Short mmCIF file of C-alpha atoms in Angstrom, two decimals:
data_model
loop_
_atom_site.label_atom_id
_atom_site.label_comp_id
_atom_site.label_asym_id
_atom_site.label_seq_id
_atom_site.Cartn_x
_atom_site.Cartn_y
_atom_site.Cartn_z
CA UNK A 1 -30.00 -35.97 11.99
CA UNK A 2 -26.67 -37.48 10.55
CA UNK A 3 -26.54 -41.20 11.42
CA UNK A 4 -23.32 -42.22 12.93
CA UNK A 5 -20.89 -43.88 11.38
CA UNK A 6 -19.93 -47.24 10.84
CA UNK A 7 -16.62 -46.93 11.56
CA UNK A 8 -13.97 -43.79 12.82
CA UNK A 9 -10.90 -43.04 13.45
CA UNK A 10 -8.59 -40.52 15.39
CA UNK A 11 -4.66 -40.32 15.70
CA UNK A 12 -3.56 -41.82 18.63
CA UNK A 13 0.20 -41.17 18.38
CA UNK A 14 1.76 -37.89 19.77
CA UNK A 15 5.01 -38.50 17.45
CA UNK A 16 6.55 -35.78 14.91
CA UNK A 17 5.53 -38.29 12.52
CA UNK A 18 2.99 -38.84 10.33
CA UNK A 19 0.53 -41.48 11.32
CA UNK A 20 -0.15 -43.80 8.98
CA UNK A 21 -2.64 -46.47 8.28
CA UNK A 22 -4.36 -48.67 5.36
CA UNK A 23 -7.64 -49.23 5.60
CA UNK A 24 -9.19 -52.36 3.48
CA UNK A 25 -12.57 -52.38 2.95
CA UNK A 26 -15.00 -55.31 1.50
CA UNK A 27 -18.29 -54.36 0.45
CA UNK A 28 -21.61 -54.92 -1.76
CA UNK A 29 -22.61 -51.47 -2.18
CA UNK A 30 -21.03 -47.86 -2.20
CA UNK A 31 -19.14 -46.95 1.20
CA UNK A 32 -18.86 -43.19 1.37
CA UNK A 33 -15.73 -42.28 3.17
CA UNK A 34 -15.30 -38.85 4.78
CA UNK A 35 -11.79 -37.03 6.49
CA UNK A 36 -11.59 -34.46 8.18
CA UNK A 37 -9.68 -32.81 11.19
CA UNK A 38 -7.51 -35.86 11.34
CA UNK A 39 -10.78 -38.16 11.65
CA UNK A 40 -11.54 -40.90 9.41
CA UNK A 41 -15.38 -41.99 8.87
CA UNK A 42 -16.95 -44.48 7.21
CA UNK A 43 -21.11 -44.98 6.20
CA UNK A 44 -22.48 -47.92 4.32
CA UNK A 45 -26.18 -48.76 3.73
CA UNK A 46 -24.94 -52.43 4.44
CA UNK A 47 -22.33 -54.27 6.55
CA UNK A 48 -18.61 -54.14 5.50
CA UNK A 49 -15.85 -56.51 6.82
CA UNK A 50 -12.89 -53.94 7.47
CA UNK A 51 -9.30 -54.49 8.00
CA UNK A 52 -6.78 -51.41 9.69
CA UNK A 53 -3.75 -52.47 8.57
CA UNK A 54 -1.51 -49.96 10.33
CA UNK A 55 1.84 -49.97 8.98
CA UNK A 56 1.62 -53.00 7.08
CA UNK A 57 1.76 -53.07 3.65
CA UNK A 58 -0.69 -54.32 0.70
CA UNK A 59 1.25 -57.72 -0.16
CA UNK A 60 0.39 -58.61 3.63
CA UNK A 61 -3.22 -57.51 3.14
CA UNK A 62 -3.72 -59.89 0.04
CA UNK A 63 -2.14 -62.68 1.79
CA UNK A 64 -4.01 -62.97 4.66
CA UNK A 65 -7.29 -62.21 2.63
CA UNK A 66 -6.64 -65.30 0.80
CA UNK A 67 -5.81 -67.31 3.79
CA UNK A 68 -9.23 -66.55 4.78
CA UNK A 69 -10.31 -67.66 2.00
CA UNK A 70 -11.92 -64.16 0.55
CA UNK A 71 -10.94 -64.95 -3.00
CA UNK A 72 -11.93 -62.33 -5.61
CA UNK A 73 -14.28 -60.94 -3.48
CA UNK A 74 -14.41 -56.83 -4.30
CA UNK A 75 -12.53 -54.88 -2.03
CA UNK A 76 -10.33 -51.71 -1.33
CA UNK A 77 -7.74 -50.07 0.21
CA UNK A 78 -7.77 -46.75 1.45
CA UNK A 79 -4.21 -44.79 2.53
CA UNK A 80 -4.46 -42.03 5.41
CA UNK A 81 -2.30 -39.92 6.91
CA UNK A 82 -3.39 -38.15 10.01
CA UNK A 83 -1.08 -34.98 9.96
CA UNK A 84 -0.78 -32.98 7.12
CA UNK A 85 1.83 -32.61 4.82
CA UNK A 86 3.18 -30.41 2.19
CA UNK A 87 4.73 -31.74 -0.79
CA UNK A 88 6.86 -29.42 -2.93
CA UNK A 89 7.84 -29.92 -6.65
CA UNK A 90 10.56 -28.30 -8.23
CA UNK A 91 9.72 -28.08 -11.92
CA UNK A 92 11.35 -30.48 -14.09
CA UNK A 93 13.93 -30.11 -16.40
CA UNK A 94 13.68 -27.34 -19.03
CA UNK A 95 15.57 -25.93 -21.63
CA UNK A 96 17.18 -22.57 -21.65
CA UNK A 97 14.70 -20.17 -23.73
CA UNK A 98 15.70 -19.42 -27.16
CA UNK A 99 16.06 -15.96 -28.94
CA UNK A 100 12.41 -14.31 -28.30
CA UNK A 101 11.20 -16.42 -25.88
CA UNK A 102 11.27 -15.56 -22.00
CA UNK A 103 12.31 -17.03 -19.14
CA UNK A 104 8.25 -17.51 -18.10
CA UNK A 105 7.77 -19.36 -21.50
CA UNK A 106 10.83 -21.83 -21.04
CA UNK A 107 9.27 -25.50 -22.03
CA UNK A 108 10.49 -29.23 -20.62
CA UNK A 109 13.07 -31.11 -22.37
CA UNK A 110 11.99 -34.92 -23.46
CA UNK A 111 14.45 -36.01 -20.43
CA UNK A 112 12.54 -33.56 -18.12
CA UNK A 113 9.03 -34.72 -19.16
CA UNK A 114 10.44 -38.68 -19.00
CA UNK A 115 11.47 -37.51 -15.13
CA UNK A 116 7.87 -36.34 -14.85
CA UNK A 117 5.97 -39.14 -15.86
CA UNK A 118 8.48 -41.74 -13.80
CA UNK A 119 8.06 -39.27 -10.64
CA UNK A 120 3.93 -39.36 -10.41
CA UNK A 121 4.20 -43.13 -10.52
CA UNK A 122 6.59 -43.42 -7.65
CA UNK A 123 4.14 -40.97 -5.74
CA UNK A 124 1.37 -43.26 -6.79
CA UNK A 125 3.03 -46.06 -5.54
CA UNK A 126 3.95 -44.19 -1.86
CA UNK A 127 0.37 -43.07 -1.91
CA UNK A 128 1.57 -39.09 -2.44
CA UNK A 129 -1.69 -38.12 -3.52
CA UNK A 130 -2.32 -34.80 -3.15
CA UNK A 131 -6.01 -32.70 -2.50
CA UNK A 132 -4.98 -29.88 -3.68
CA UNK A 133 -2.42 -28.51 -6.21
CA UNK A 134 -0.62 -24.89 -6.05
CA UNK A 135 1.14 -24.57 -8.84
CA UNK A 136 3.29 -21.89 -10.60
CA UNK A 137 1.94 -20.53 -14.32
CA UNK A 138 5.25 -20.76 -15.55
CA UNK A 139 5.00 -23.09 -18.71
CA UNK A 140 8.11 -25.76 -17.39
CA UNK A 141 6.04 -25.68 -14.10
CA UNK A 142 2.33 -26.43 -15.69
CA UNK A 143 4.31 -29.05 -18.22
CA UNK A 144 5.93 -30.80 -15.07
CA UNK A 145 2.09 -30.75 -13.59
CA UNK A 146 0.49 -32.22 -16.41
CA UNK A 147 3.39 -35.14 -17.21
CA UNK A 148 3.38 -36.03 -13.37
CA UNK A 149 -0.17 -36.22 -13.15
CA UNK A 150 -0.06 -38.32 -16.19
CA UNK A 151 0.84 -41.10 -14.29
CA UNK A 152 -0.36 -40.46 -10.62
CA UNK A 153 -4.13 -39.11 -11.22
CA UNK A 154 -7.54 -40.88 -11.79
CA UNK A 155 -8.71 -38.07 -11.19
CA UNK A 156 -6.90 -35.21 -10.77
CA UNK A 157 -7.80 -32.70 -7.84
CA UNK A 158 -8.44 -28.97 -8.04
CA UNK A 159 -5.53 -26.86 -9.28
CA UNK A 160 -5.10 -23.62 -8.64
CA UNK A 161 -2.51 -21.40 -10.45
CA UNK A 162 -0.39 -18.90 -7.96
CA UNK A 163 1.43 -16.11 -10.03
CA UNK A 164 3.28 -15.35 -6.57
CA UNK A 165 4.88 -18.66 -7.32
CA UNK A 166 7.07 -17.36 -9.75
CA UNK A 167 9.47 -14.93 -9.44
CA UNK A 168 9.48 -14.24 -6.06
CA UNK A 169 10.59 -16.24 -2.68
CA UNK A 170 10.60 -18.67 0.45
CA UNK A 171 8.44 -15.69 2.25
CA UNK A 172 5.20 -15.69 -0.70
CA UNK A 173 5.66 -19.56 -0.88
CA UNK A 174 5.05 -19.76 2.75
CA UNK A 175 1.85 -17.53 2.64
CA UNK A 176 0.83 -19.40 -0.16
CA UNK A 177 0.55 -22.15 1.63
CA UNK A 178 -0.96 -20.99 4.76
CA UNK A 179 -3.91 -19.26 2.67
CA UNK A 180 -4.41 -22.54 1.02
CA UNK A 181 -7.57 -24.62 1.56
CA UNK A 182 -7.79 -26.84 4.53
CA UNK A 183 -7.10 -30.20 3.02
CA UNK A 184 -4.64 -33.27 4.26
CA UNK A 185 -2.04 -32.90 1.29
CA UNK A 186 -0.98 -30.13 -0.28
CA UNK A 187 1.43 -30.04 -3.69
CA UNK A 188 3.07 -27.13 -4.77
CA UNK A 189 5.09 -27.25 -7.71
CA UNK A 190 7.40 -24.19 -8.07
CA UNK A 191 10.83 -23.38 -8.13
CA UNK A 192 14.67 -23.16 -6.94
CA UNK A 193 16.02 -21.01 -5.11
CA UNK A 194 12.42 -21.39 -3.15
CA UNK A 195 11.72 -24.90 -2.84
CA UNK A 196 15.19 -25.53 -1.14
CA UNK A 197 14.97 -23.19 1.22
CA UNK A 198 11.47 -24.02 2.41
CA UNK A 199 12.53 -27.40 2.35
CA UNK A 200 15.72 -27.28 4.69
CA UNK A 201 14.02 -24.07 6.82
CA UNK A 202 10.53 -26.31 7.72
CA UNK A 203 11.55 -29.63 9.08
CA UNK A 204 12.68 -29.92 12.72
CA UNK A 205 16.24 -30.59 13.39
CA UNK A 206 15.11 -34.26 14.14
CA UNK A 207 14.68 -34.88 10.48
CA UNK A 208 18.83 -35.41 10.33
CA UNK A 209 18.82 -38.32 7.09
CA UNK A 210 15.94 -36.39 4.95
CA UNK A 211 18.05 -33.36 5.68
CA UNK A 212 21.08 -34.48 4.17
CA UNK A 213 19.73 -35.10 1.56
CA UNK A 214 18.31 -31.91 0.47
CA UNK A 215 20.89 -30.01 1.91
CA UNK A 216 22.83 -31.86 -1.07
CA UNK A 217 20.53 -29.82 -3.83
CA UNK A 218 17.63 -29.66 -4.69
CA UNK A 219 17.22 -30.90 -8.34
CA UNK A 220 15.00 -30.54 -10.86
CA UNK A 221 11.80 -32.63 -10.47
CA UNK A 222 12.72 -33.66 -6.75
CA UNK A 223 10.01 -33.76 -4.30
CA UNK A 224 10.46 -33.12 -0.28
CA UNK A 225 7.86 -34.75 1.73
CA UNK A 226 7.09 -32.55 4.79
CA UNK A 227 4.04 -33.26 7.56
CA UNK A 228 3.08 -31.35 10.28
CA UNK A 229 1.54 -31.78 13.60
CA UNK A 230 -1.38 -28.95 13.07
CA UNK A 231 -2.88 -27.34 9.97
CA UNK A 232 -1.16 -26.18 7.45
CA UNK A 233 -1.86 -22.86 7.69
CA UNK A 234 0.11 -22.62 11.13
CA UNK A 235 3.36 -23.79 9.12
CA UNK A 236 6.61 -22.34 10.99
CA UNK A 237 10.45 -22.62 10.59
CA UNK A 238 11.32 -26.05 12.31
CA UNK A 239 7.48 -27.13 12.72
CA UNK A 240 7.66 -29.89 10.17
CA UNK A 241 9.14 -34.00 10.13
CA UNK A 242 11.13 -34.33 6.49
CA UNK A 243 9.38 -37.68 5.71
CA UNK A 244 11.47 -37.92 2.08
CA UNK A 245 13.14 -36.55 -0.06
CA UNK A 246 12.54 -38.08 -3.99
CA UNK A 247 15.57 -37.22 -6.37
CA UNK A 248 15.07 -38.18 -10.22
CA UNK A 249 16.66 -41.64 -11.22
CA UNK A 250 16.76 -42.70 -7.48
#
């Protein structure tokens, strides 16, 4: 019989969007954490002083830590959102293919793969991690893939490579998605025209500033930010909140 946990966690907010919380742990030994179905759990073999921060952010974690005078003392935090969201990559900047090469074999330029690198730390820093990566096997798209994650893995989750992802439109990126694994976040790196229109046709009218703003273009290496109130693979026109929308040297 599975002992209960420690500690859990269910949304408790019926808004469009995401719920959010930090979690700071403090422990002696290994806490296994486990999420699933929008339910957070916790085990340890020994007691843990825990913290749910909500909204607030790790600066106000550390100070009030100190205040009660926790010092050094190990400890983590642990980001969860409790819809899922879909976060789509256009491929960064590449240059046009030379005589003999193809479209498919296109490669980044250096101001394309500096984009890259600066992008998967400002994911790192908003917590963007993704479970699972979908990612076109066209060579700017794979490049963009491995200069992002550069910067934004420890350890990088599983990657699979979708040839519908290239050459082909909003309608396979869409299946794509919904045939995915179950998991919290999804990244799919791909490309324009696709990415824009998935981006302005998902999120709900509500989304008005996010939708602006990719309704202005969708660059290279810019990242929309879309959750949802059920699984991914019941994604729908209008089902989705815009969250953000991450342009290069913004």
């Amino acid at each position: 019989m599975t002992p209960a946990p420690i500690y859990s966690r269910t949304p408790t907010t019926t808004s469009t969007k995401a719920a959010s919380f930090t979690l700071l742990l403090i422990a002696a030994e290994k806490v296994d954490i486990s999420y699933s179905g929008g339910v957070l759990r916790i085990n340890s073999s020994n007691g843990i002083k825990k913290f749910d921060r909500g909204r607030n952010d790790r600066k106000t974690a550390h100070s009030e830590l100190n205040q009660q005078g926790f010092g050094q003392v190990s400890y983590r935090f642990y980001r969860f959102s409790l819809m899922p969201r879909l976060l789509l990559l256009r491929h960064a900047k590449a240059g046009w293919a030379a005589p003999g090469v193809s479209d498919f074999e296109r490669t980044l330029t250096q101001s394309g793969r500096n984009d890259a690198r600066k992008l998967g730390l400002r994911m790192r820093s908003s917590d963007l991690i993704p479970d699972l990566v979908l990612c076109s096997p066209a060579k700017r798209a794979v490049e963009t893939l491995e200069f992002v994650a550069s910067t934004l893995f420890e350890q990088p989750p599983k990657t699979e490579m979708v040839r519908e992802l290239y050459n082909s439109d909003a309608a396979d990126y869409l299946q794509a998605v919904r045939e995915a694994s179950a998991v919290e976040t999804l990244l799919v790196v791909g490309h324009n025209p696709m990415m824009e229109d998935l981006a302005y046709e998902l999120p709900s009218a509500s989304s008005t500033h996010a939708i602006q703003a990719a309704a202005s273009g969708f660059p290279t290496c810019g990242l929309a930010v879309i959750s949802f109130d059920g699984p991914l693979k019941d994604v729908r026109r209008n089902s989705g909140q815009l969250e953000t929308f991450l342009k290069p040297n913004e």
